[in-house]
Amino acid sequence: MCGIAGWVDWEGDLTRQKDVLENMVATLACRGPDAAGVWISRYAALAHCRLIVVDPAGGGQPMIRKRGKNRYIITYNGELYNTSELRRELEARGYRYQGHSDTEVLLTAFMEWGKDCVLRLNGIFAFAIWNEEEQSLFMARDRLGVKPLFYTRRGSAFIFGSELKALLAHPAVPPEVDAEGLAEIFALSPGRTPGHGIFRGVRELRPGHCLVYNRRGTHIFRYWALESHPHLDDLETTAHKVGHLLQDAVRRQLVADVPVCTLLSGGLDSSAITAFAAAAFRQDSTKPLRTFSVDYMDNDLYFRPNQFEPDTDARWTERVAHFLGSRHRTVLIDTATTLRPYASLRSWMHRP
């Protein structure tokens, strides 16, 4: 998880407002505690805070690549699961890479295919790319909206960030809630209307959508939508296909330059994911997969079985961990530890 922020303003000189950009990205430090960076030109400013997973040395952001006299600058939050395939294709087209991060591959994919690059991406993402020659900002969000991205127009300025608090750190975005925002809070909360940003004039880039901002204005388009089709496969074919897709998804998400683990509850979902991950570890690593589970202090004393939950997770997590041979650890949490984060909850949400 990382954080991105920035803005474009045709009437100001943003090189004089570095402190504003740094304040915006500072609000996102919990999303990216490992590193932070900013890039500023007269009309555009991008910022990034980073949680390092892949390529610690070569994946710093904002990242800049040149082609001829043009420069492309990216700030990106997410993970691509088809980085190696995209990289091979782009290398065949003449691109050369300085590191092995997915950030660099994503940036060159945009340089090669423009806005159509999103059609080739397998992953979760929210990113912004400034095209210096065209003086345009391109933003995109993954198909299911795993990674957040908010934006607003304020006069000649277009301001964006991973979270609402990044926008509110900009002096042009006061924390004003209008009638629509109040309806979101009192009628729908904790849910939210897709695309609505609670505060006056703030919008959310919807899942499966892209946005281009330039001197002609803001242009939004949808690049993906979920489609329903009749299911024609028999049971055996369906089971094989679902198994293959799940196995492929798990293996692709194990790519990292930092330790990898799974959270194991003993239920069907986490056990299946852990089983595929453990199998990949046995094939590719000399060390067993690490698994973690969470339990509450004295849960064995106070737990009462019911039809939905006939027994505690502990029995099943231990059984699955033993069967798969994982290096397992159960983390016990007491009541005080459980309640402690609630004191900071409002500041994390940065919304009423």
CSV table of C-alpha atoms in Angstrom, one decimal:
chain,number,residue,atom,x,y,z
A,1,MET,CA,0.0,0.0,0.0
A,2,CYS,CA,1.3,3.4,-1.0
A,3,GLY,CA,-0.1,6.9,-1.2
A,4,ILE,CA,-0.3,9.4,-4.1
A,5,ALA,CA,-1.2,13.0,-4.3
A,6,GLY,CA,-0.7,16.1,-6.5
A,7,TRP,CA,-2.3,18.8,-8.5
A,8,VAL,CA,-2.2,20.7,-11.8
A,9,ASP,CA,-2.7,24.5,-12.1
A,10,TRP,CA,-2.4,26.4,-15.3
A,11,GLU,CA,-2.4,29.8,-13.6
A,12,GLY,CA,0.1,29.3,-10.7
A,13,ASP,CA,3.8,28.5,-10.4
A,14,LEU,CA,3.8,25.3,-8.4
A,15,THR,CA,7.6,25.3,-7.9
A,16,ARG,CA,6.9,27.9,-5.1
A,17,GLN,CA,4.4,25.6,-3.4
A,18,LYS,CA,6.5,22.6,-2.4
A,19,ASP,CA,5.4,22.9,1.2
A,20,VAL,CA,1.8,22.4,0.2
A,21,LEU,CA,2.6,19.3,-1.7
A,22,GLU,CA,4.7,17.9,1.2
A,23,ASN,CA,1.8,18.6,3.6
A,24,MET,CA,-0.6,16.7,1.3
A,25,VAL,CA,1.6,13.6,1.1
A,26,ALA,CA,2.4,13.7,4.8
A,27,THR,CA,-1.2,12.9,5.5
A,28,LEU,CA,-0.7,9.6,3.7
A,29,ALA,CA,2.4,8.5,5.6
A,30,CYS,CA,0.5,5.6,7.2
A,31,ARG,CA,0.0,4.2,3.7
A,32,GLY,CA,3.7,4.5,2.8
A,33,PRO,CA,6.1,4.6,5.8
A,34,ASP,CA,9.3,3.5,4.0
A,35,ALA,CA,10.0,6.5,1.7
A,36,ALA,CA,8.5,9.6,0.2
A,37,GLY,CA,9.2,11.9,-2.8
A,38,VAL,CA,7.9,14.8,-4.7
A,39,TRP,CA,8.3,16.1,-8.3
A,40,ILE,CA,7.4,19.7,-9.2
A,41,SER,CA,7.2,21.7,-12.3
A,42,ARG,CA,5.5,25.0,-13.1
A,43,TYR,CA,2.1,23.6,-13.8
A,44,ALA,CA,2.2,20.1,-12.3
A,45,ALA,CA,3.2,18.6,-8.9
A,46,LEU,CA,3.2,14.9,-8.0
A,47,ALA,CA,4.0,13.3,-4.7
A,48,HIS,CA,4.3,9.7,-3.4
A,49,CYS,CA,4.8,7.8,-0.1
A,50,ARG,CA,6.0,4.3,-0.4
A,51,LEU,CA,5.6,0.9,1.2
A,52,ILE,CA,8.4,-1.1,-0.2
A,53,VAL,CA,7.5,-4.6,-1.6
A,54,VAL,CA,9.4,-4.9,-4.8
A,55,ASP,CA,12.8,-3.4,-6.0
A,56,PRO,CA,13.7,-1.3,-2.9
A,57,ALA,CA,16.5,0.5,-4.8
A,58,GLY,CA,15.0,1.0,-8.2
A,59,GLY,CA,11.3,1.6,-7.5
A,60,GLY,CA,11.4,5.1,-6.0
A,61,GLN,CA,8.7,7.6,-7.0
A,62,PRO,CA,7.7,9.9,-8.5
A,63,MET,CA,9.5,8.1,-11.4
A,64,ILE,CA,10.6,9.9,-14.5
A,65,ARG,CA,11.3,8.4,-18.0
A,66,LYS,CA,12.3,10.3,-21.1
A,67,ARG,CA,11.5,9.6,-24.8
A,68,GLY,CA,13.2,12.1,-27.0
A,69,LYS,CA,12.7,15.5,-25.5
A,70,ASN,CA,9.5,14.5,-23.7
A,71,ARG,CA,9.3,13.5,-20.1
A,72,TYR,CA,6.7,11.2,-18.4
A,73,ILE,CA,6.3,11.3,-14.6
A,74,ILE,CA,4.3,8.8,-12.6
A,75,THR,CA,3.0,8.5,-9.1
A,76,TYR,CA,1.5,5.0,-8.5
A,77,ASN,CA,-0.2,3.0,-5.8
A,78,GLY,CA,-0.8,-0.7,-6.5
A,79,GLU,CA,0.6,-3.9,-7.8
A,80,LEU,CA,0.7,-5.4,-11.2
A,81,TYR,CA,0.4,-9.2,-11.4
A,82,ASN,CA,1.5,-9.5,-15.1
A,83,THR,CA,4.7,-7.3,-14.8
A,84,SER,CA,7.0,-10.0,-16.3
A,85,GLU,CA,4.7,-10.5,-19.4
A,86,LEU,CA,4.4,-6.8,-20.0
A,87,ARG,CA,8.1,-6.2,-19.6
A,88,ARG,CA,9.0,-8.9,-22.1
A,89,GLU,CA,6.6,-7.4,-24.7
A,90,LEU,CA,8.0,-3.9,-24.1
A,91,GLU,CA,11.6,-5.0,-24.2
A,92,ALA,CA,10.8,-6.6,-27.6
A,93,ARG,CA,9.6,-3.1,-28.6
A,94,GLY,CA,12.9,-1.5,-27.6
A,95,TYR,CA,12.4,-0.4,-24.0
A,96,ARG,CA,15.3,-1.0,-21.5
A,97,TYR,CA,14.9,-1.0,-17.8
A,98,GLN,CA,17.0,0.3,-14.9
A,99,GLY,CA,15.3,-1.9,-12.2
A,100,HIS,CA,12.7,-4.6,-11.9
A,101,SER,CA,9.8,-2.6,-10.4
A,102,ASP,CA,6.3,-2.7,-11.7
A,103,THR,CA,6.2,1.1,-11.6
A,104,GLU,CA,8.8,1.3,-14.4
A,105,VAL,CA,6.9,-1.2,-16.5
A,106,LEU,CA,3.6,0.6,-16.0
A,107,LEU,CA,5.2,3.9,-17.0
A,108,THR,CA,6.7,2.5,-20.1
A,109,ALA,CA,3.4,0.8,-20.9
A,110,PHE,CA,1.7,4.2,-20.9
A,111,MET,CA,4.5,5.6,-23.0
A,112,GLU,CA,3.9,2.9,-25.6
A,113,TRP,CA,0.1,2.5,-25.6
A,114,GLY,CA,-1.2,5.7,-24.0
A,115,LYS,CA,-4.6,5.4,-22.3
A,116,ASP,CA,-5.1,1.9,-23.8
A,117,CYS,CA,-2.4,0.6,-21.4
A,118,VAL,CA,-5.0,0.0,-18.8
A,119,LEU,CA,-6.6,-2.7,-21.0
A,120,ARG,CA,-3.4,-4.8,-20.6
A,121,LEU,CA,-3.0,-4.4,-16.8
A,122,ASN,CA,-3.7,-7.3,-14.4
A,123,GLY,CA,-3.6,-5.9,-11.0
A,124,ILE,CA,-4.8,-3.4,-8.4
A,125,PHE,CA,-3.9,0.2,-9.0
A,126,ALA,CA,-4.5,3.9,-8.8
A,127,PHE,CA,-2.0,6.1,-10.6
A,128,ALA,CA,-1.4,9.5,-12.2
A,129,ILE,CA,1.0,10.2,-15.1
A,130,TRP,CA,2.0,13.7,-16.2
A,131,ASN,CA,2.9,14.0,-19.9
A,132,GLU,CA,5.1,17.1,-20.0
A,133,GLU,CA,5.0,17.6,-23.8
A,134,GLU,CA,1.2,17.4,-24.0
A,135,GLN,CA,0.7,19.2,-20.7
A,136,SER,CA,-1.9,16.6,-19.7
A,137,LEU,CA,-2.5,14.4,-16.6
A,138,PHE,CA,-3.8,10.8,-17.0
A,139,MET,CA,-5.3,9.0,-14.1
A,140,ALA,CA,-6.7,5.4,-13.8
A,141,ARG,CA,-8.2,3.1,-11.2
A,142,ASP,CA,-8.3,-0.7,-11.2
A,143,ARG,CA,-11.4,-2.6,-12.3
A,144,LEU,CA,-12.8,-3.3,-8.9
A,145,GLY,CA,-11.7,-0.1,-7.1
A,146,VAL,CA,-9.3,-1.8,-4.6
A,147,LYS,CA,-7.1,1.2,-4.6
A,148,PRO,CA,-8.8,4.6,-3.8
A,149,LEU,CA,-8.5,7.8,-5.7
A,150,PHE,CA,-10.2,11.2,-5.1
A,151,TYR,CA,-10.1,14.5,-7.0
A,152,THR,CA,-11.6,18.0,-7.1
A,153,ARG,CA,-11.6,21.1,-9.3
A,154,ARG,CA,-10.9,24.4,-7.6
A,155,GLY,CA,-10.8,27.2,-10.1
A,156,SER,CA,-7.8,26.6,-12.4
A,157,ALA,CA,-6.5,23.8,-10.2
A,158,PHE,CA,-7.1,20.1,-10.4
A,159,ILE,CA,-6.2,18.3,-7.1
A,160,PHE,CA,-6.0,14.6,-6.4
A,161,GLY,CA,-5.0,12.1,-3.7
A,162,SER,CA,-5.4,8.6,-2.4
A,163,GLU,CA,-7.5,9.7,0.5
A,164,LEU,CA,-9.7,12.6,1.3
A,165,LYS,CA,-7.3,14.0,3.9
A,166,ALA,CA,-4.7,14.6,1.2
A,167,LEU,CA,-7.1,16.9,-0.6
A,168,LEU,CA,-8.1,18.6,2.6
A,169,ALA,CA,-4.4,19.4,3.3
A,170,HIS,CA,-4.5,21.7,0.2
A,171,PRO,CA,-5.5,25.3,1.2
A,172,ALA,CA,-8.0,25.5,-1.7
A,173,VAL,CA,-10.1,22.5,-0.4
A,174,PRO,CA,-12.0,23.5,2.8
A,175,PRO,CA,-13.7,20.7,4.7
A,176,GLU,CA,-17.3,21.8,3.7
A,177,VAL,CA,-20.1,19.2,3.6
A,178,ASP,CA,-23.2,20.1,1.5
A,179,ALA,CA,-26.6,18.5,1.4
A,180,GLU,CA,-25.4,15.6,-0.8
A,181,GLY,CA,-22.6,15.0,1.6
A,182,LEU,CA,-24.9,15.0,4.6
A,183,ALA,CA,-27.1,12.4,2.8
A,184,GLU,CA,-24.1,10.3,2.3
A,185,ILE,CA,-23.2,10.4,6.0
A,186,PHE,CA,-26.6,10.0,7.6
A,187,ALA,CA,-28.5,8.0,5.0
A,188,LEU,CA,-25.9,5.7,3.4
A,189,SER,CA,-22.9,5.5,5.8
A,190,PRO,CA,-20.8,3.4,6.2
A,191,GLY,CA,-21.6,2.8,2.5
A,192,ARG,CA,-21.1,5.5,-0.1
A,193,THR,CA,-22.5,6.3,-3.5
A,194,PRO,CA,-19.9,5.4,-6.1
A,195,GLY,CA,-18.1,8.5,-7.3
A,196,HIS,CA,-19.1,10.7,-4.4
A,197,GLY,CA,-16.4,12.2,-2.1
A,198,ILE,CA,-18.6,13.5,0.8
A,199,PHE,CA,-17.1,17.0,0.8
A,200,ARG,CA,-18.3,19.7,-1.5
A,201,GLY,CA,-17.0,19.4,-5.0
A,202,VAL,CA,-14.9,16.3,-4.2
A,203,ARG,CA,-15.3,13.2,-6.5
A,204,GLU,CA,-14.0,9.7,-6.5
A,205,LEU,CA,-12.7,8.2,-9.7
A,206,ARG,CA,-14.9,5.2,-10.1
A,207,PRO,CA,-13.6,1.7,-10.5
A,208,GLY,CA,-12.8,0.7,-14.1
A,209,HIS,CA,-12.5,4.4,-15.1
A,210,CYS,CA,-9.8,6.7,-16.5
A,211,LEU,CA,-9.5,10.4,-16.4
A,212,VAL,CA,-7.6,12.9,-18.6
A,213,TYR,CA,-7.1,16.5,-17.4
A,214,ASN,CA,-5.6,19.1,-19.8
A,215,ARG,CA,-6.2,22.7,-20.9
A,216,ARG,CA,-9.5,21.6,-22.6
A,217,GLY,CA,-10.9,20.3,-19.3
A,218,THR,CA,-11.6,17.0,-17.6
A,219,HIS,CA,-12.5,13.9,-19.6
A,220,ILE,CA,-13.6,10.7,-17.9
A,221,PHE,CA,-14.2,7.4,-19.6
A,222,ARG,CA,-14.9,3.8,-18.6
A,223,TYR,CA,-12.6,1.1,-19.8
A,224,TRP,CA,-14.1,-1.9,-18.1
A,225,ALA,CA,-17.5,-3.1,-16.9
A,226,LEU,CA,-18.6,-6.4,-15.4
A,227,GLU,CA,-20.6,-8.5,-17.9
A,228,SER,CA,-23.0,-11.4,-17.1
A,229,HIS,CA,-23.0,-14.4,-19.5
A,230,PRO,CA,-24.7,-17.8,-19.2
A,231,HIS,CA,-22.6,-20.4,-17.5
A,232,LEU,CA,-22.3,-23.4,-19.9
A,233,ASP,CA,-19.5,-25.4,-18.3
A,234,ASP,CA,-20.2,-28.7,-16.5
A,235,LEU,CA,-19.2,-29.2,-12.8
A,236,GLU,CA,-15.8,-30.8,-13.6
A,237,THR,CA,-14.8,-28.1,-16.0
A,238,THR,CA,-16.0,-25.4,-13.6
A,239,ALA,CA,-14.0,-26.8,-10.7
A,240,HIS,CA,-10.9,-27.1,-12.9
A,241,LYS,CA,-11.2,-23.6,-14.2
A,242,VAL,CA,-11.9,-22.0,-10.8
A,243,GLY,CA,-9.0,-24.0,-9.3
A,244,HIS,CA,-6.6,-22.8,-12.1
A,245,LEU,CA,-7.7,-19.2,-11.7
A,246,LEU,CA,-7.3,-19.2,-8.0
A,247,GLN,CA,-3.9,-20.9,-8.1
A,248,ASP,CA,-2.7,-18.4,-10.8
A,249,ALA,CA,-3.9,-15.4,-8.8
A,250,VAL,CA,-2.2,-16.6,-5.6
A,251,ARG,CA,1.1,-17.4,-7.3
A,252,ARG,CA,1.2,-14.0,-9.0
A,253,GLN,CA,0.7,-12.2,-5.7
A,254,LEU,CA,3.6,-13.9,-4.0
A,255,VAL,CA,6.1,-11.8,-6.0
A,256,ALA,CA,8.0,-9.7,-3.5
A,257,ASP,CA,11.5,-8.6,-2.3
A,258,VAL,CA,10.2,-8.7,1.3
A,259,PRO,CA,8.9,-11.6,3.4
A,260,VAL,CA,5.5,-13.0,2.4
A,261,CYS,CA,2.9,-14.6,4.7
A,262,THR,CA,-0.8,-15.5,4.7
A,263,LEU,CA,-3.5,-14.7,7.2
A,264,LEU,CA,-5.1,-18.0,8.1
A,265,SER,CA,-8.5,-18.2,9.8
A,266,GLY,CA,-9.1,-21.9,9.1
A,267,GLY,CA,-12.1,-21.1,6.9
A,268,LEU,CA,-12.5,-22.2,3.3
A,269,ASP,CA,-11.1,-19.0,1.6
A,270,SER,CA,-8.0,-18.5,3.7
A,271,SER,CA,-7.2,-22.2,3.7
A,272,ALA,CA,-7.5,-22.5,-0.1
A,273,ILE,CA,-5.2,-19.4,-0.5
A,274,THR,CA,-2.7,-20.7,2.0
A,275,ALA,CA,-2.7,-24.2,0.4
A,276,PHE,CA,-1.8,-22.7,-3.0
A,277,ALA,CA,0.8,-20.4,-1.5
A,278,ALA,CA,2.4,-23.3,0.5
A,279,ALA,CA,2.6,-25.4,-2.7
A,280,ALA,CA,4.3,-22.5,-4.5
A,281,PHE,CA,6.8,-22.1,-1.6
A,282,ARG,CA,7.6,-25.8,-1.7
A,283,GLN,CA,8.4,-25.5,-5.3
A,284,ASP,CA,10.3,-22.2,-5.3
A,285,SER,CA,11.8,-21.8,-1.8
A,286,THR,CA,13.8,-23.7,0.7
A,287,LYS,CA,11.8,-22.1,3.5
A,288,PRO,CA,8.2,-22.9,4.5
A,289,LEU,CA,5.4,-20.4,4.1
A,290,ARG,CA,4.7,-18.3,7.2
A,291,THR,CA,1.1,-18.1,8.4
A,292,PHE,CA,-0.5,-16.0,11.0
A,293,SER,CA,-3.9,-16.1,12.8
A,294,VAL,CA,-5.5,-13.7,15.3
A,295,ASP,CA,-7.3,-14.8,18.4
A,296,TYR,CA,-8.6,-12.9,21.5
A,297,MET,CA,-7.4,-13.3,25.0
A,298,ASP,CA,-9.6,-15.8,27.0
A,299,ASN,CA,-11.7,-16.5,23.9
A,300,ASP,CA,-11.8,-20.1,24.9
A,301,LEU,CA,-13.5,-19.1,28.2
A,302,TYR,CA,-16.2,-16.9,26.7
A,303,PHE,CA,-16.9,-18.3,23.3
A,304,ARG,CA,-20.4,-19.7,22.9
A,305,PRO,CA,-21.1,-21.9,19.9
A,306,ASN,CA,-24.0,-21.2,17.5
A,307,GLN,CA,-25.2,-22.5,14.1
A,308,PHE,CA,-23.1,-20.0,12.2
A,309,GLU,CA,-20.0,-20.5,14.3
A,310,PRO,CA,-20.0,-23.9,15.9
A,311,ASP,CA,-16.5,-23.6,17.3
A,312,THR,CA,-13.5,-21.2,17.4
A,313,ASP,CA,-11.0,-20.7,14.6
A,314,ALA,CA,-8.1,-22.0,16.6
A,315,ARG,CA,-8.8,-25.7,16.1
A,316,TRP,CA,-9.0,-25.2,12.3
A,317,THR,CA,-6.0,-22.9,11.9
A,318,GLU,CA,-3.8,-25.3,13.8
A,319,ARG,CA,-5.1,-28.2,11.7
A,320,VAL,CA,-4.6,-26.5,8.4
A,321,ALA,CA,-1.1,-25.2,9.4
A,322,HIS,CA,0.0,-28.6,10.5
A,323,PHE,CA,-1.3,-30.3,7.3
A,324,LEU,CA,0.4,-27.7,5.0
A,325,GLY,CA,3.6,-27.6,7.1
A,326,SER,CA,3.6,-23.8,7.5
A,327,ARG,CA,5.5,-21.9,10.1
A,328,HIS,CA,2.5,-20.8,12.1
A,329,ARG,CA,2.0,-18.1,14.8
A,330,THR,CA,-1.1,-17.1,16.6
A,331,VAL,CA,-1.3,-13.5,17.7
A,332,LEU,CA,-3.3,-13.0,20.9
A,333,ILE,CA,-5.0,-9.6,21.4
A,334,ASP,CA,-6.6,-8.3,24.6
A,335,THR,CA,-9.5,-5.9,24.9
A,336,ALA,CA,-7.3,-2.8,25.5
A,337,THR,CA,-5.3,-3.6,22.3
A,338,THR,CA,-8.5,-4.0,20.3
A,339,LEU,CA,-9.9,-0.7,21.4
A,340,ARG,CA,-6.8,1.4,21.2
A,341,PRO,CA,-7.0,2.2,17.5
A,342,TYR,CA,-10.5,3.6,17.8
A,343,ALA,CA,-9.0,6.8,19.4
A,344,SER,CA,-7.4,7.6,16.1
A,345,LEU,CA,-10.2,6.4,13.9
A,346,ARG,CA,-11.6,9.8,13.0
A,347,SER,CA,-8.2,11.2,12.0
A,348,TRP,CA,-7.6,8.1,9.8
A,349,MET,CA,-10.9,8.5,8.1
A,350,HIS,CA,-10.7,12.3,7.9
A,351,ARG,CA,-14.4,12.6,7.3
A,352,PRO,CA,-17.5,13.2,9.6
